[in-house]
PDB file of C-alpha atoms in Angstrom:
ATOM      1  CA  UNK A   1      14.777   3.599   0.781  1.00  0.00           C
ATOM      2  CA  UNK A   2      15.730   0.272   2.133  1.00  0.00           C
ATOM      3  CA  UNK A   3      17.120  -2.304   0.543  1.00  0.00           C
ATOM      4  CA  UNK A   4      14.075  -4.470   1.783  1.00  0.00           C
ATOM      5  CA  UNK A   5      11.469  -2.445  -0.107  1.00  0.00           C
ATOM      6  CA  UNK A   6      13.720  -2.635  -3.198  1.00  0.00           C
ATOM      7  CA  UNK A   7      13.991  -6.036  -3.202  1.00  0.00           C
ATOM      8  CA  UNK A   8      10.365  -5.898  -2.768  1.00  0.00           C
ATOM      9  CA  UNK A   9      10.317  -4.029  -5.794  1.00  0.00           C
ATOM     10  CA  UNK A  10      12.093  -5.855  -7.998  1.00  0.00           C
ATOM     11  CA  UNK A  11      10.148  -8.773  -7.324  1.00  0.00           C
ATOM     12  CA  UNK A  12       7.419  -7.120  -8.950  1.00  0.00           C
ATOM     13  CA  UNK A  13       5.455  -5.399  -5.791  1.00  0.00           C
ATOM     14  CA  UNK A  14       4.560  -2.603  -5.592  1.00  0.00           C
ATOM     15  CA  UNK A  15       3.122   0.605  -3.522  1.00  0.00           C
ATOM     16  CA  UNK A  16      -0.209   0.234  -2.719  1.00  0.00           C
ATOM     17  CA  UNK A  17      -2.282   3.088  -1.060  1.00  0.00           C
ATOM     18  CA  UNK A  18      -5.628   2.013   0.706  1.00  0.00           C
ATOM     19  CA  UNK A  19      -8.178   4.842   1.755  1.00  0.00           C
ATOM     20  CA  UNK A  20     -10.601   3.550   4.198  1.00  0.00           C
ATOM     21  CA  UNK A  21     -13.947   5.288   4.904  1.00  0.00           C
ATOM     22  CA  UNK A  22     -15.719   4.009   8.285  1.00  0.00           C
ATOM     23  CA  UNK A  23     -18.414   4.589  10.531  1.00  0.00           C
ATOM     24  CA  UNK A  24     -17.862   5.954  14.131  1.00  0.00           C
ATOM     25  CA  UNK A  25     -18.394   3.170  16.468  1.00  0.00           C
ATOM     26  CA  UNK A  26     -20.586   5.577  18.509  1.00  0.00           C
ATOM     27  CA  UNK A  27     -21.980   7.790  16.146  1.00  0.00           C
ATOM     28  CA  UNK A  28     -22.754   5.836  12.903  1.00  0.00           C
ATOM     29  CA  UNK A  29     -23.606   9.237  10.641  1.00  0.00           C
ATOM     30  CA  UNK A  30     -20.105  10.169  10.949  1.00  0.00           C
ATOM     31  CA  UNK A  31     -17.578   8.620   8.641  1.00  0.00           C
ATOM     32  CA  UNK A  32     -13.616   8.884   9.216  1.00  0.00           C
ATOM     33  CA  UNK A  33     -10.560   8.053   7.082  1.00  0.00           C
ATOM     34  CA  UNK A  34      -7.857   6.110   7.900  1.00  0.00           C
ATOM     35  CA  UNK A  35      -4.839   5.399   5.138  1.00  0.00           C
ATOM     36  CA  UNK A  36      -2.913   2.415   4.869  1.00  0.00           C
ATOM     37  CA  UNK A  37      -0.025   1.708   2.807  1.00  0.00           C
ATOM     38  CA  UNK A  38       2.165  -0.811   2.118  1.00  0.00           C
ATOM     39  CA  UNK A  39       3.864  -3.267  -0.806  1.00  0.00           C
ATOM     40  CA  UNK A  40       1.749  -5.431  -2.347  1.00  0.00           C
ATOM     41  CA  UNK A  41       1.310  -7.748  -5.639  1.00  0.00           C
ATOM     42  CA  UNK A  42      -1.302  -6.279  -8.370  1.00  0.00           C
ATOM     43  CA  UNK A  43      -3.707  -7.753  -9.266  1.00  0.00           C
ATOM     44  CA  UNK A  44      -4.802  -9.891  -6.772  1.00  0.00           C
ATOM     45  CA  UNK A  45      -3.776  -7.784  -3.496  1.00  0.00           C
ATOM     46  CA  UNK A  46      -2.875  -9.995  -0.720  1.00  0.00           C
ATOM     47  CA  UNK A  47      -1.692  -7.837   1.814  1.00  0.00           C
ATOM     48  CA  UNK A  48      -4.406  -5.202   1.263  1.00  0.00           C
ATOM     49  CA  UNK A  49      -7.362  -8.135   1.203  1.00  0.00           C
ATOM     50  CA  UNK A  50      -6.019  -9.855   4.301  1.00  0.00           C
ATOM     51  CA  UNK A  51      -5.639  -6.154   6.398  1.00  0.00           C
ATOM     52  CA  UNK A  52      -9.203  -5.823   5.320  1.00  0.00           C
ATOM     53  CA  UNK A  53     -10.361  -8.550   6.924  1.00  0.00           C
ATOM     54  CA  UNK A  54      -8.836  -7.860   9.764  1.00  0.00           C
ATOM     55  CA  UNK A  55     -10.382  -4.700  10.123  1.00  0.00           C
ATOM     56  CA  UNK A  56     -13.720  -6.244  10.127  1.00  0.00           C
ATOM     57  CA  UNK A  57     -12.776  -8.695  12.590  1.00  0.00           C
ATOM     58  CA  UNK A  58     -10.893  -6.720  14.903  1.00  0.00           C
ATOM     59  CA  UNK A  59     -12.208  -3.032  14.860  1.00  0.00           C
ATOM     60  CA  UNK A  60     -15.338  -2.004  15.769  1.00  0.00           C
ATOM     61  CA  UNK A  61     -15.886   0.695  13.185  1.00  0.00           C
ATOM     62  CA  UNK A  62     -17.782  -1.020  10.064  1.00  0.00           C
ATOM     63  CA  UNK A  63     -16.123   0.088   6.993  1.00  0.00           C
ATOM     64  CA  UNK A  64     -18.294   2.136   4.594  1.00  0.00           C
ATOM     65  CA  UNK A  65     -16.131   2.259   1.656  1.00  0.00           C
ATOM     66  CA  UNK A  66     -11.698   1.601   0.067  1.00  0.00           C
ATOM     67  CA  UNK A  67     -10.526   3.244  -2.432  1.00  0.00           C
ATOM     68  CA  UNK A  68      -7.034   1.880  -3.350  1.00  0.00           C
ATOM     69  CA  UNK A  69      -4.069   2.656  -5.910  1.00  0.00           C
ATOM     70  CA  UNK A  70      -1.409   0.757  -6.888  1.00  0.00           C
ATOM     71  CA  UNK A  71       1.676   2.127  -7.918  1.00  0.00           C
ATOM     72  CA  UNK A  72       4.299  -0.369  -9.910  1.00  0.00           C
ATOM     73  CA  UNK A  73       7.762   2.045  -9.409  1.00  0.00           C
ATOM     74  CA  UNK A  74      10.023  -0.149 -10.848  1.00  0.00           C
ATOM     75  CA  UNK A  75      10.246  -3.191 -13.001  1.00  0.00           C
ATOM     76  CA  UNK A  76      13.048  -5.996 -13.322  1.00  0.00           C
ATOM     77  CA  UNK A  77      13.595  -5.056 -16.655  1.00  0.00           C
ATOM     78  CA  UNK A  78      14.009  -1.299 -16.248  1.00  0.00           C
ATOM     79  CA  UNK A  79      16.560  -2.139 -13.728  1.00  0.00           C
ATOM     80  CA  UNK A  80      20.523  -2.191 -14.607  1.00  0.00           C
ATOM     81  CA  UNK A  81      23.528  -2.444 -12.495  1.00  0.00           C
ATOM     82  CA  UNK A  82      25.562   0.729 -13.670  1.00  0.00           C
ATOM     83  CA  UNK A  83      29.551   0.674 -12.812  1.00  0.00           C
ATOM     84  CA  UNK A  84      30.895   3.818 -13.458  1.00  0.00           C
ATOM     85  CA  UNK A  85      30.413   7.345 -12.745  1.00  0.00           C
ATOM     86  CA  UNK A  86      30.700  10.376 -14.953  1.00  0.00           C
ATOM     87  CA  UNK A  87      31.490  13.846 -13.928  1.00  0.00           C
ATOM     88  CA  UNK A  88      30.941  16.939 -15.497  1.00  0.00           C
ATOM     89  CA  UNK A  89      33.219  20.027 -14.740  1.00  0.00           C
TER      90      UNK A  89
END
C-alpha cells in the first residue's frame, strides 16, 4: 500500500466500490458492468458523485443502475505508532 492511500486513510476516507450497470450504446436491451473504485469520504461521496456525472456527460452508454459500498479500513483512533519489535524463538 502506499503511503498516499494511507494518509488517505487516516484522514478518514475510505474504499469505495462503485458497480455501474449501463445500456449498450448500440443495442439498448443489453446492459454491461463496469467497476470503479477509489477513496472517498462517506457519507456524502464526492469522488464517486462527481465520476458519475461525468459518465453521463462524457459516455454515451446511459447508466441503468450503481450499486456502491464503502469500506472505512482504518480509523485515526485505531491507529498507533508501535516502536519495538518482539520475537518469538
Amino acid at each position: 500500500m502506499m503511503s498516499r492511500e494511507t494518509e488517505l486513510m487516516l484522514a478518514g476516507y475510505g474504499l469505495t466500490t462503485a458497480e455501474m450497470f449501463y445500456r449498450m450504446p448500440d443495442y439498448q436491451n443489453v446492459l454491461n458492468t463496469f467497476i470503479w473504485q477509489d477513496y472517498d469520504l462517506a457519507p456524502d461521496h464526492p469522488k464517486l458523485f462527481r465520476f458519475i456525472e461525468f459518465w453521463q456527460e462524457e459516455i454515451e452508454g446511459p447508466l441503468h443502475s450503481v450499486r456502491f459500498v464503502h469500506r472505512k479500513q482504518i480509523s485515526p483512533g485505531e491507529w498507533r505508532n508501535v516502536r519495538g519489535e518482539f520475537i518469538l524463538h
